[in-house]
Short mmCIF file of C-alpha atoms and ligand atoms in Angstrom, two decimals:
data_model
loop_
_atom_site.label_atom_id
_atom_site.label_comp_id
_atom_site.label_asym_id
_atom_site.label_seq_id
_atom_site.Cartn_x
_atom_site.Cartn_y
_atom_site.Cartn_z
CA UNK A 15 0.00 0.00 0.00
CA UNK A 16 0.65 3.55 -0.68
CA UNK A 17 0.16 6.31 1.47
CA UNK A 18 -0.78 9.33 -0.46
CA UNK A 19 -0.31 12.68 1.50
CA UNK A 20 -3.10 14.33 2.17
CA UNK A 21 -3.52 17.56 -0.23
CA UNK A 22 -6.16 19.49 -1.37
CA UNK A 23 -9.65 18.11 -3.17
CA UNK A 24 -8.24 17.49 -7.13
CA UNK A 25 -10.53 20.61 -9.23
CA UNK A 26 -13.22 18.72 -11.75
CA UNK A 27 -14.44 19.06 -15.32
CA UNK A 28 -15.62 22.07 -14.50
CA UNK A 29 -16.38 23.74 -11.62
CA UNK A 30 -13.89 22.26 -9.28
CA UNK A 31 -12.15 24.86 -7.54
CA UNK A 32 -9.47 23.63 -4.95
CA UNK A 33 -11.12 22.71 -1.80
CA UNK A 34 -9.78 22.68 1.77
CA UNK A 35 -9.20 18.34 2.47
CA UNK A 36 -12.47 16.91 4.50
CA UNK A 37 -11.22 14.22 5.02
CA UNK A 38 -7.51 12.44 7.01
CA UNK A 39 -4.89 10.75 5.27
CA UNK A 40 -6.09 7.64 3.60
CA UNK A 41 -4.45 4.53 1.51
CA UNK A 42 -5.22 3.81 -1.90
CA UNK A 43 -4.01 0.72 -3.55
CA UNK A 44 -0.29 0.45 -4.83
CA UNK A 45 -1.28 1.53 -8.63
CA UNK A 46 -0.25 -1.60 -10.56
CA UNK A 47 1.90 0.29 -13.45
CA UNK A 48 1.79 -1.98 -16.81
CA UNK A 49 5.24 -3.16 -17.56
CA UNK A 50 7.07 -4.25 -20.52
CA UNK A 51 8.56 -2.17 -22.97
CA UNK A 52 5.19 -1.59 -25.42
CA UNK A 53 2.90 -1.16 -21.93
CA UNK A 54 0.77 2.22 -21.67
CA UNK A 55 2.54 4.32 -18.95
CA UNK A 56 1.28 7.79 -18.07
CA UNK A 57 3.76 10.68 -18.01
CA UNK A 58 4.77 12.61 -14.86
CA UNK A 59 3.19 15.52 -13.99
CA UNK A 60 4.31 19.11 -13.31
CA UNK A 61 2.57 22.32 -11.45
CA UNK A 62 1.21 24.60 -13.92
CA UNK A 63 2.43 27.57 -11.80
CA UNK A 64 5.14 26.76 -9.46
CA UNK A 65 6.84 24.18 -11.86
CA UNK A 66 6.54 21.63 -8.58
CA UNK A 67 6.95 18.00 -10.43
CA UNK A 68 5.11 14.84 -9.67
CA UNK A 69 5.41 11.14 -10.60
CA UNK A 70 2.68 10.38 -13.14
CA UNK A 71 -0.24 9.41 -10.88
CA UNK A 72 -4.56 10.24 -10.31
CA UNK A 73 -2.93 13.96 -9.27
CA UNK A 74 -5.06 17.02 -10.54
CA UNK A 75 -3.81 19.64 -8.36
CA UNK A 76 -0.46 20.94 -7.32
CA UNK A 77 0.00 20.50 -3.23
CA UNK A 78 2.17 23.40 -2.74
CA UNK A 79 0.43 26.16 -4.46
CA UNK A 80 -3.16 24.97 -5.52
CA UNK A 81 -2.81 25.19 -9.48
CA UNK A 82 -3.58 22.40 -11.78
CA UNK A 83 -0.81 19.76 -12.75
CA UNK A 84 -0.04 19.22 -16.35
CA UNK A 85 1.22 16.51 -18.43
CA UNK A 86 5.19 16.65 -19.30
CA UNK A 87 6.35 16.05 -22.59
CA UNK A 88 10.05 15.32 -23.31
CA UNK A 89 10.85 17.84 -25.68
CA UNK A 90 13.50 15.86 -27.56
CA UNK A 91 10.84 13.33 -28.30
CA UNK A 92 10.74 12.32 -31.64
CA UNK A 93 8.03 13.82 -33.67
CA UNK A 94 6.44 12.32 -36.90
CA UNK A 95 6.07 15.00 -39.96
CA UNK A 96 2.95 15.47 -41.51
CA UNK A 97 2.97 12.50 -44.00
CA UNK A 98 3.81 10.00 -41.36
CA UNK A 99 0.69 11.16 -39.10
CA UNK A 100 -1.31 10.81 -42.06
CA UNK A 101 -0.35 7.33 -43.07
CA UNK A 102 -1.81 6.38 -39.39
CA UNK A 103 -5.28 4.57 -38.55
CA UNK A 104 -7.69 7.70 -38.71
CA UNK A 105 -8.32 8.15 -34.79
CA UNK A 106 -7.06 10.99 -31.95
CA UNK A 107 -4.42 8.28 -31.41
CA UNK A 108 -2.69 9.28 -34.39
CA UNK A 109 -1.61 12.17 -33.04
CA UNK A 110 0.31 10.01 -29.68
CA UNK A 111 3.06 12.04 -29.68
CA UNK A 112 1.48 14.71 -28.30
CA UNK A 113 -1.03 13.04 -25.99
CA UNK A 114 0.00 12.17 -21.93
CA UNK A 115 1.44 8.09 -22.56
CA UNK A 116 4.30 6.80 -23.50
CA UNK A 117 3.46 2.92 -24.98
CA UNK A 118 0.69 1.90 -27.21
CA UNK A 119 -3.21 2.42 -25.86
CA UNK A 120 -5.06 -0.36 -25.56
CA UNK A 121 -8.85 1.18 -24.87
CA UNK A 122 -10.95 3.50 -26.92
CA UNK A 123 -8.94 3.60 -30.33
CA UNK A 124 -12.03 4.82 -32.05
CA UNK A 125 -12.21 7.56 -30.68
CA UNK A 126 -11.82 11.50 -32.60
CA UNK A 127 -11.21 11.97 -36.48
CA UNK A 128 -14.70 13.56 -36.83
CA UNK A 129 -15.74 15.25 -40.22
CA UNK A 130 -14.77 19.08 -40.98
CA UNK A 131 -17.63 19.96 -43.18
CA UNK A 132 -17.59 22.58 -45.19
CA UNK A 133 -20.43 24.58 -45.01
CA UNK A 134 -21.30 27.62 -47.25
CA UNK A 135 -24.76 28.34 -46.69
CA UNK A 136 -24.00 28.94 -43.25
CA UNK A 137 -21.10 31.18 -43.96
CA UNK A 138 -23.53 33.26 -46.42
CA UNK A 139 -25.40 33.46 -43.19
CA UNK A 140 -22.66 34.34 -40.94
CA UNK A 141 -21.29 36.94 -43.56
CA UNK A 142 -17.47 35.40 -43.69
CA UNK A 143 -15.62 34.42 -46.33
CA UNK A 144 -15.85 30.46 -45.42
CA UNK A 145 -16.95 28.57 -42.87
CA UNK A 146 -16.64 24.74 -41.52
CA UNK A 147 -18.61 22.70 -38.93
CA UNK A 148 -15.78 20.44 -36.62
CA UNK A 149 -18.48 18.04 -36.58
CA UNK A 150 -18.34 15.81 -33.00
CA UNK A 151 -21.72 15.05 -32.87
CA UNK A 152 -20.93 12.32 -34.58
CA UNK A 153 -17.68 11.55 -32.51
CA UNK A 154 -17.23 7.51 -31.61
CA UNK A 155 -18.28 6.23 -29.52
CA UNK A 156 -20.95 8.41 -27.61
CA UNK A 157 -21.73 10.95 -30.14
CA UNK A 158 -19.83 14.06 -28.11
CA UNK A 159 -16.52 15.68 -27.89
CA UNK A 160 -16.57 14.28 -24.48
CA UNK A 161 -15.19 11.17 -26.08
CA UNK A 162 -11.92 12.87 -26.98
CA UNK A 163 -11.14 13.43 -22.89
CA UNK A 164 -12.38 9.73 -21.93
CA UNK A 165 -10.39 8.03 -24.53
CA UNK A 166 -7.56 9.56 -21.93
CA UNK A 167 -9.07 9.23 -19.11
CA UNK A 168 -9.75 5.66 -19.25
CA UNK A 169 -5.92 4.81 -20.67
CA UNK A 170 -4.61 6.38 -17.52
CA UNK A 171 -7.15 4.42 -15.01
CA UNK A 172 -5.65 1.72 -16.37
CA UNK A 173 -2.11 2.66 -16.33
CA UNK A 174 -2.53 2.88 -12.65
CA UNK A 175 -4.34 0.37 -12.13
CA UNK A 176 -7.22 2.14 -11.03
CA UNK A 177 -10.35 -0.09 -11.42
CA UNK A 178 -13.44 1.74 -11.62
CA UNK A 179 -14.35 5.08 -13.70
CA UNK A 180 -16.32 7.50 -12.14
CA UNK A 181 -17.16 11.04 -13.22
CA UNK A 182 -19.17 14.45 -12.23
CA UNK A 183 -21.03 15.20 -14.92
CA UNK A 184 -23.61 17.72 -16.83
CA UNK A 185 -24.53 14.79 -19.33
CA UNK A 186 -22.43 14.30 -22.16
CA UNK A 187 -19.38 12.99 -19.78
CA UNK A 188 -21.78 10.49 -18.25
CA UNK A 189 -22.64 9.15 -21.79
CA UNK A 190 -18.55 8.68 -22.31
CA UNK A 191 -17.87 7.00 -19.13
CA UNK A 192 -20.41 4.97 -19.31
CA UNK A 193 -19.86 4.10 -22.81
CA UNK A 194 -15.74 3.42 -22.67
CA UNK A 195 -15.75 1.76 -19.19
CA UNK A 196 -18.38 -0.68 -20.91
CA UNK A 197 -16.63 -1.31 -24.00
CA UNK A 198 -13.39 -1.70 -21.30
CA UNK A 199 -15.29 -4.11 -19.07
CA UNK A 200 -14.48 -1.60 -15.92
CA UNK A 201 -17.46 -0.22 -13.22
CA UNK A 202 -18.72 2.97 -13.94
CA UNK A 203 -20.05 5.57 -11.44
CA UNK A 204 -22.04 8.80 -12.61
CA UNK A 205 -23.21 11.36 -10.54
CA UNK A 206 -25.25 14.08 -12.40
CA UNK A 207 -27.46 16.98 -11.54
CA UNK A 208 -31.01 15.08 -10.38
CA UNK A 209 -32.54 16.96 -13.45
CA UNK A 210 -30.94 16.32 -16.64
CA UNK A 211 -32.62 15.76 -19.93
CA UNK A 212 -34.01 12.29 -20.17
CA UNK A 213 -31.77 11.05 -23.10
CA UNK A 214 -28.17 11.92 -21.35
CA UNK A 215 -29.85 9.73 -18.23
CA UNK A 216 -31.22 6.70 -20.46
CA UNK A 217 -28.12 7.37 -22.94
CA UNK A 218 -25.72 6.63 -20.02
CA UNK A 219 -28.08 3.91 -17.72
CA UNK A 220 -28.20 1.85 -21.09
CA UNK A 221 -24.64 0.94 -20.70
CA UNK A 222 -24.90 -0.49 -17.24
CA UNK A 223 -23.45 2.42 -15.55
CA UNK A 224 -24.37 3.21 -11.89
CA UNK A 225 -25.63 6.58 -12.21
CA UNK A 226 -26.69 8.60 -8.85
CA UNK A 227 -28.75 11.77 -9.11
CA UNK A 228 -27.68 14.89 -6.80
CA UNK A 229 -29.82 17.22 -5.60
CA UNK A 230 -28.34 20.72 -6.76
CA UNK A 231 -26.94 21.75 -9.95
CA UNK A 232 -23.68 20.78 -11.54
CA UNK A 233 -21.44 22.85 -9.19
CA UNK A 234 -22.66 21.29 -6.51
CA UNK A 235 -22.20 17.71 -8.21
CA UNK A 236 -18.65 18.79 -8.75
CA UNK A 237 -17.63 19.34 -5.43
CA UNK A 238 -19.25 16.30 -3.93
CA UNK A 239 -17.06 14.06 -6.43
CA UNK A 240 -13.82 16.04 -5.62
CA UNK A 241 -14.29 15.44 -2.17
CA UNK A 242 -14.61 11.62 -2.70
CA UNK A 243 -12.16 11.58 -5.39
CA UNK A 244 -9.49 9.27 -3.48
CA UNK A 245 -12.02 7.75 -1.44
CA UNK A 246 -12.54 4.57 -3.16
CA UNK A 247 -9.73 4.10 -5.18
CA UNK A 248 -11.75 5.51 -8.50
CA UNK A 249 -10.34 6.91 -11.31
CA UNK A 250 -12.65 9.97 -11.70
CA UNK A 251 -12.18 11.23 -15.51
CA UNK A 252 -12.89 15.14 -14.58
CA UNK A 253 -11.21 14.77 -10.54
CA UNK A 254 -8.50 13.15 -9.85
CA UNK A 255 -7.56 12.10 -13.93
CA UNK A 256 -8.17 15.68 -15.04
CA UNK A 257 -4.49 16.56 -15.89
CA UNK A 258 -4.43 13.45 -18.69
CA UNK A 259 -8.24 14.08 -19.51
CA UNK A 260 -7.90 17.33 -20.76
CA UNK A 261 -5.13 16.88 -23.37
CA UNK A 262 -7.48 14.81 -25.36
CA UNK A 263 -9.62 17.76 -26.01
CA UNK A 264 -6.21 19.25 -27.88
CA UNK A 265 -6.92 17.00 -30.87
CA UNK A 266 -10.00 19.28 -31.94
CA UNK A 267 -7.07 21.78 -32.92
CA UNK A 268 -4.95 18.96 -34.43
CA UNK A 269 -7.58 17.47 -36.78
CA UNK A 270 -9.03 20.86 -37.71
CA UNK A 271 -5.50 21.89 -38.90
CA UNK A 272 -4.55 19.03 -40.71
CA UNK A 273 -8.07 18.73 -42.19
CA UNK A 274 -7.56 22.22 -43.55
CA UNK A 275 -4.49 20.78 -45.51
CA UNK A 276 -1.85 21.13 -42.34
CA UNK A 277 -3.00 25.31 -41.97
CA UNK A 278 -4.86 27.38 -39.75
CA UNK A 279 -8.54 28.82 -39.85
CA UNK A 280 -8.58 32.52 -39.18
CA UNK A 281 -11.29 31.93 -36.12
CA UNK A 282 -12.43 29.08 -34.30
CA UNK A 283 -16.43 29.40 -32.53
CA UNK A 284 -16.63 27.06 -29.38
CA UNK A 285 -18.68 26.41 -26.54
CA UNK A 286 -17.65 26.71 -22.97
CA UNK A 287 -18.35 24.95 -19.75
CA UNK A 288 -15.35 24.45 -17.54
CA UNK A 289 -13.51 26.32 -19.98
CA UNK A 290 -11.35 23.80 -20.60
CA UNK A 291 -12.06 22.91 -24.11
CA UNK A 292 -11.16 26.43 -25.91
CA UNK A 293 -7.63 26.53 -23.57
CA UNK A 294 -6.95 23.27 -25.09
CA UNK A 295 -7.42 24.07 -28.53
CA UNK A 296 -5.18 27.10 -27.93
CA UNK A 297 -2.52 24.80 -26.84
CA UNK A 298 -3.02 22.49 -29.78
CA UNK A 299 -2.58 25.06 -32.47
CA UNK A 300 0.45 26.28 -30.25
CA UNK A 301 1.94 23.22 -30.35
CA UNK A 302 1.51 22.14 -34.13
CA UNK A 303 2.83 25.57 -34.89
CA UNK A 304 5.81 24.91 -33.28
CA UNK A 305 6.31 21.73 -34.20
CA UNK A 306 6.39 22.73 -37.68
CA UNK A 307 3.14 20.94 -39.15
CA UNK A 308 1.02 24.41 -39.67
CA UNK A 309 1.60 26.73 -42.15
CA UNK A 310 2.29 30.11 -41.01
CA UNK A 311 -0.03 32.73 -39.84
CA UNK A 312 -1.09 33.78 -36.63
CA UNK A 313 -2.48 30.90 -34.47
CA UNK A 314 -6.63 31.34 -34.81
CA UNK A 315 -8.54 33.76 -32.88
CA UNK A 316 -10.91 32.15 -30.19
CA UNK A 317 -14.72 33.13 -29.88
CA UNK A 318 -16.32 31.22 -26.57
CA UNK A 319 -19.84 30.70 -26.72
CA UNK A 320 -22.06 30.12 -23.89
CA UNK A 321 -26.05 30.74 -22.86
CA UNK A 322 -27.15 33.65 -21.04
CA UNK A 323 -28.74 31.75 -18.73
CA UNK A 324 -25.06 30.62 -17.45
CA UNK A 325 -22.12 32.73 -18.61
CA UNK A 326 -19.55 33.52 -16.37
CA UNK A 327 -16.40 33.24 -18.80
CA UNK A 328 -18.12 35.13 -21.68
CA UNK A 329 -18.73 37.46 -18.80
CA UNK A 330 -15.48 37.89 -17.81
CA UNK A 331 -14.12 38.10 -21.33
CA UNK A 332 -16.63 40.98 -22.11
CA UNK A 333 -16.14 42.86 -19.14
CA UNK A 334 -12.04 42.51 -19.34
CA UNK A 335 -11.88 41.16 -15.93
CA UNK A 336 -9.79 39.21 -14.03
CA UNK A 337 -11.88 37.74 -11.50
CA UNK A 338 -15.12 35.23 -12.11
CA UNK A 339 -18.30 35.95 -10.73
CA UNK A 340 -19.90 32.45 -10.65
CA UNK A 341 -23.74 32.33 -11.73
CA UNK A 342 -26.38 29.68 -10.62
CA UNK A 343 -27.56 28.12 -14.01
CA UNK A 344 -30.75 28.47 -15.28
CA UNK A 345 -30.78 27.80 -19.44
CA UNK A 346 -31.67 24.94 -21.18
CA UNK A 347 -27.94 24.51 -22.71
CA UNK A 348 -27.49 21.72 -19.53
CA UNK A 349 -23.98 20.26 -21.29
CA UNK A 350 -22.69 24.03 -20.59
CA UNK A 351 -24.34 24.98 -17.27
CA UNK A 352 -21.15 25.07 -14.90
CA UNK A 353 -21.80 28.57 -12.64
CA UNK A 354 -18.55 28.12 -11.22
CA UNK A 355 -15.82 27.10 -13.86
CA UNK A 356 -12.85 26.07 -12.83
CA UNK A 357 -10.82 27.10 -15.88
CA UNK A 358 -12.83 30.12 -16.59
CA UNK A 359 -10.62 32.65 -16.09
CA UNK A 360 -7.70 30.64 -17.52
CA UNK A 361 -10.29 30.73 -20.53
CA UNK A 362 -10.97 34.22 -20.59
CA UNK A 363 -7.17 35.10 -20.76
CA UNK A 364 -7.00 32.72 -23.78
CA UNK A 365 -9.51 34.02 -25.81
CA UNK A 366 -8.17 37.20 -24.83
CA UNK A 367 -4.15 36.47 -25.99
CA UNK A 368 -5.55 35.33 -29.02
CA UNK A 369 -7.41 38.37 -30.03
CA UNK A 370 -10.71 36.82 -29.75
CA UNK A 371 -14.03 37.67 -27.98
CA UNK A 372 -16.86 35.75 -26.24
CA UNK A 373 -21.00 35.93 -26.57
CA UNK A 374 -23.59 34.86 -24.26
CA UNK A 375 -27.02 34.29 -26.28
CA UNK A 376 -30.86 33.45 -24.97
CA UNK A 377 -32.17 30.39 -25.00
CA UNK A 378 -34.73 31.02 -27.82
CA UNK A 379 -31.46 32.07 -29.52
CA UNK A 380 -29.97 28.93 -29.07
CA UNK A 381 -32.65 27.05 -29.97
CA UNK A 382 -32.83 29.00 -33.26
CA UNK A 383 -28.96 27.85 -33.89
CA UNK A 384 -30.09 24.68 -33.70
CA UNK A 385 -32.50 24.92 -36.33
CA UNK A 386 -30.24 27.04 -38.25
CA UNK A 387 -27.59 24.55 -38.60
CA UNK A 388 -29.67 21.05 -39.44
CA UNK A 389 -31.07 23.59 -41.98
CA UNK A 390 -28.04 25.02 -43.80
CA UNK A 391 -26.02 21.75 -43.18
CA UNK A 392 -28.19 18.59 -42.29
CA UNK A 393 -26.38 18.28 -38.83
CA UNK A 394 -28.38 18.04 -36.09
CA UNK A 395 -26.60 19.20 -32.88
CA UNK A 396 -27.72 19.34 -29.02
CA UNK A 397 -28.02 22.79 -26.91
CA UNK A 398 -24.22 23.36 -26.70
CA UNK A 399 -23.90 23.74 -30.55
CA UNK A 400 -27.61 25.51 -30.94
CA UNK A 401 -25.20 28.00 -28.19
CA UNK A 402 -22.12 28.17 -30.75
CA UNK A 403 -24.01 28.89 -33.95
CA UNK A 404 -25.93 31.12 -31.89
CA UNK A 405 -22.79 32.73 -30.85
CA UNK A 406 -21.13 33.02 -34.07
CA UNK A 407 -24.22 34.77 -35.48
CA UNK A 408 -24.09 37.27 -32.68
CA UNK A 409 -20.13 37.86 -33.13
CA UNK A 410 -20.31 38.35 -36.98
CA UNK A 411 -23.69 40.75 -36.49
CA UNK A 412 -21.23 42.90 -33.79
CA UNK A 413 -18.59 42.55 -36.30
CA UNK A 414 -16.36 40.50 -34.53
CA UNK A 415 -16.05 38.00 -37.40
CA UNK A 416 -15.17 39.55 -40.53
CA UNK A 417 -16.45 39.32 -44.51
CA UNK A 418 -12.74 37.96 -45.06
CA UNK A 419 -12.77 35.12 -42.00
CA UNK A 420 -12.68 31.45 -42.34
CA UNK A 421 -14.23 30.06 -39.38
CA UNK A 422 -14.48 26.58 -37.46
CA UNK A 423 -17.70 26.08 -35.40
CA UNK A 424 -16.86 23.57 -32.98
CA UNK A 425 -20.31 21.56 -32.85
CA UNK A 426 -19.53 18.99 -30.16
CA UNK A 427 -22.55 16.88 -29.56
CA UNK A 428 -25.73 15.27 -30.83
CA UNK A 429 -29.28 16.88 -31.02
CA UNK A 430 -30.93 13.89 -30.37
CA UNK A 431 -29.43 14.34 -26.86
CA UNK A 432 -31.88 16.71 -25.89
CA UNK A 433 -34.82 16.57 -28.55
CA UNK A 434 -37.08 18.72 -25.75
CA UNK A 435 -34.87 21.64 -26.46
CA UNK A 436 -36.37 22.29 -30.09
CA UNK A 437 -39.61 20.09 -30.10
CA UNK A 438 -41.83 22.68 -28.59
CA UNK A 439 -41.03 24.99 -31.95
CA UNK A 440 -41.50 22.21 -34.27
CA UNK A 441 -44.87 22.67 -36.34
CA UNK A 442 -46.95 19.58 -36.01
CA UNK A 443 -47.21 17.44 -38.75
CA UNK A 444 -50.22 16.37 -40.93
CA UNK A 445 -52.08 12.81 -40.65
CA UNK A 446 -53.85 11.55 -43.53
CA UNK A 447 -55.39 8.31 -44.45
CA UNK A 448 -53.50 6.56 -47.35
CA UNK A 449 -55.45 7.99 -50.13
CA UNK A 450 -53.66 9.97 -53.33
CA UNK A 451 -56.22 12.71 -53.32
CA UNK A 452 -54.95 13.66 -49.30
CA UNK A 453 -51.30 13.84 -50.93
CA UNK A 454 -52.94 16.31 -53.59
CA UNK A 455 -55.16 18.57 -51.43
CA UNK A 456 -51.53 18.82 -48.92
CA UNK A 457 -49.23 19.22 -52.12
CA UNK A 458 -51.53 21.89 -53.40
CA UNK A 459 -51.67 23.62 -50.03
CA UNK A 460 -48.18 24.61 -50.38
C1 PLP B 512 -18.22 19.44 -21.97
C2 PLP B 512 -18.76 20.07 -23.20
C3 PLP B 512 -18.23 21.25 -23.76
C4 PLP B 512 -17.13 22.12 -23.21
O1 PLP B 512 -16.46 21.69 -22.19
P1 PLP B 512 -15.35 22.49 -21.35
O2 PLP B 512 -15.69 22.07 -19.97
O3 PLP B 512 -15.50 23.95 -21.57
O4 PLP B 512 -14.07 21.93 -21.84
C5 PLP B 512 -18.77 21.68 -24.95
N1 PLP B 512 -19.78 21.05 -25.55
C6 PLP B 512 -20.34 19.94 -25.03
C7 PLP B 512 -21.48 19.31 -25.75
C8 PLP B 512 -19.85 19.41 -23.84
O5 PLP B 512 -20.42 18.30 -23.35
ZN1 ZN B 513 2.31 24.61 -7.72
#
């Protein structure tokens, strides 16, 4: 056995800001590292702030200063060029080099490599020059981004032997866990707000997860699980996992790039919860650039997108801040209602540094982007994506987008997720018997 020292509460997906430790020192099983020269091993870990370093472990928060730990990559690592990387299997794996393991993964090797459609009716509509949809609604295996952070998540549970996934979640994450632990043949737990739209619930009970309802919203969720994050010996994707979680999400910024012919967009629309996702794809473009594989060109600027109903880091970016005011949600873009982000203001810098700008839009609005994009591309996306075309329509009416822009929407999950969002403002639909002369009378109608 191991005794781990005690330190502060790791932060989660989203909302987990360090808390004070509730509970002693505890033991947690020796993590039974892999070996063998091909075996998946984690990397080590260093403080984002102070530069303290770490042994690679189920570590999401520095213990000296209360920052978030980050992967460390040996910078004289070998790096394939872009022709290698696109010989490889079309997956997020094929970008290893510059995700947290050293050895070959052995779960979720599906996952990422989601379409970049081109879509021009919708750039008409925004008023730019082109425009694409990074389309993860369609992502592998759960039909959301979320699937990018899990395929990492659930490679480091099992580098350390850690034997059970668990997760805090607004609905999308649940869906993941639940999915990859299946597919793994590993427990899942999922705790969720008590109220979340019936097809995340069913969408993550299906796969045999255990899934407990809290009362209170996600924040709350949040804080319960990093409280109990080395409790039981869990790996909890968005706790104690978070530092190797999060680099997955850099592969957005990887495929978009090389499915742009190895260059840069001029803008990139995404949606923000924790905040994690658009400091991620910062970091991705960052590091392609310097690794040679992007043409040149400024790295993109970065437009956040979240609901009125909960926007603290579009908040903070429009108000030029530096300190969050957390919100208690109330919109029906669920996936994004975090009131208390924990890499908001880390967020709001970023979109900041890169020149960019954020929008908070109503809920009709959002349901409107919804409609806007099945329409003008046949892609049918949940609340957070109704929230980013909603948000890129705002930005290029204010004139933050520009006639000569060529812009990425990050659409990063399903609508069928949450079909009570736009239902309400669908027009009902006529019944007829199955005679010709109904078909004529409607035809003519129209
Ligand atoms: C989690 C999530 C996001 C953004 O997540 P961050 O916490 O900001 O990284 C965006 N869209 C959907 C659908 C999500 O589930
Ligand atoms: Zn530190």
């Amino acid at each position: 056995m191991t005794t781990i020292a005690p330190r502060p509460a790791a932060a989660a997906e989203s909302g987990g800001h360090p808390a004070p430790p509730l509970d002693p020192p505890r033991t947690l099983s020796t993590p039974r590292l892999a070996s063998g020269a091909g075996a998946l091993r984690a990397l080590a870990l260093a403080c984002r702030e102070c530069d303290a370093a770490f042994e690679a472990g189920p570590i999401a928060i520095c213990e000296n200063c209360l920052a978030p730990v980050e992967p460390v990559y040996d910078p004289d690592r070998s790096l394939p060029d872009r022709d290698a990387i696109a010989s490889r299997p079309t997956s997020l794996w094929r970008y290893r080099e510059w995700l947290p393991f050293t050895g070959t993964p052995t779960l979720s090797l599906d996952s990422g490599w989601t379409p970049l459609v081109e879509a021009p009716a919708l750039a008409r509509a925004l008023g730019v020059e082109r425009a694409w949809v990074k389309n993860d609604s369609v992502s592998h295996p759960s039909l959301s981004f979320k699937d990018r952070v899990v395929a990492m998540a659930i490679n480091a549970a099992r580098a350390f032997g850690l034997d059970t996934l668990a997760c805090a979640s607004t609905g999308n994450l649940a869906n993941a866990v639940a999915a990859h632990a299946a597919r793994a043949g590993v427990p899942a737990w999922i705790f969720i707000p008590h109220d979340l739209e019936l097809g995340k619930v069913i969408g993550t009970l299906v796969f045999g997860a255990r899934v407990v309802r809290v009362r209170g919203t996600y924040d709350d969720v949040n804080r319960l699980c990093a409280q109990i994050a080395d409790r039981f010996g869990w790996g909890i994707a968005n706790v104690n996992l978070r530092s190797y979680y999060g680099e997955g999400s850099k592969t957005v910024a990887f495929e978009i790039v090389e499915q742009l012919g190895w260059r840069f967009p001029t803008a990139v629309v995404a949606p923000m919860a924790g905040g994690s996702l658009v400091t991620k794809l910062r970091k991705g473009f960052a590091e392609f650039r310097g690794a040679g594989l992007a043409a040149g060109g400024p790295l993109p600027r970065l437009y956040g997108a979240q609901a009125a109903g909960c926007g603290p880091i579009a908040r903070l970016v429009q108000s030029r801040g530096d300190r969050l005011v957390p919100e208690v949600p109330n919109t029906i873009a669920r996936s994004l209602a975090i009131g208390n982000p924990a890499d908001g203001s880390l967020a709001a810098r970023t979109i900041h540094e890169t020149g960019g700008w954020a929008a908070a839009v109503s809920d009709e609005a959002i349901v409107r982007g919804i409609r806007v994009l099945a329409e003008t591309t046949g892609i049918f996306t949940e609340t957070a994506g109704g929230t980013t075309v909603a948000a890129a329509l705002e930005l290029a009416r204010s004139g933050r987008l520009a006639p000569s822009d060529e812009v990425v929407l990050c659409i990063t999950g399903h609508g069928l997720k949450t079909v009570e969002a736009v239902a309400p403002t669908l027009t009902d639909t006529p019944t007829i018997g199955p005679r010709v002369r109904e078909v004529e009378a409607l035809v003519r109608e129209i």
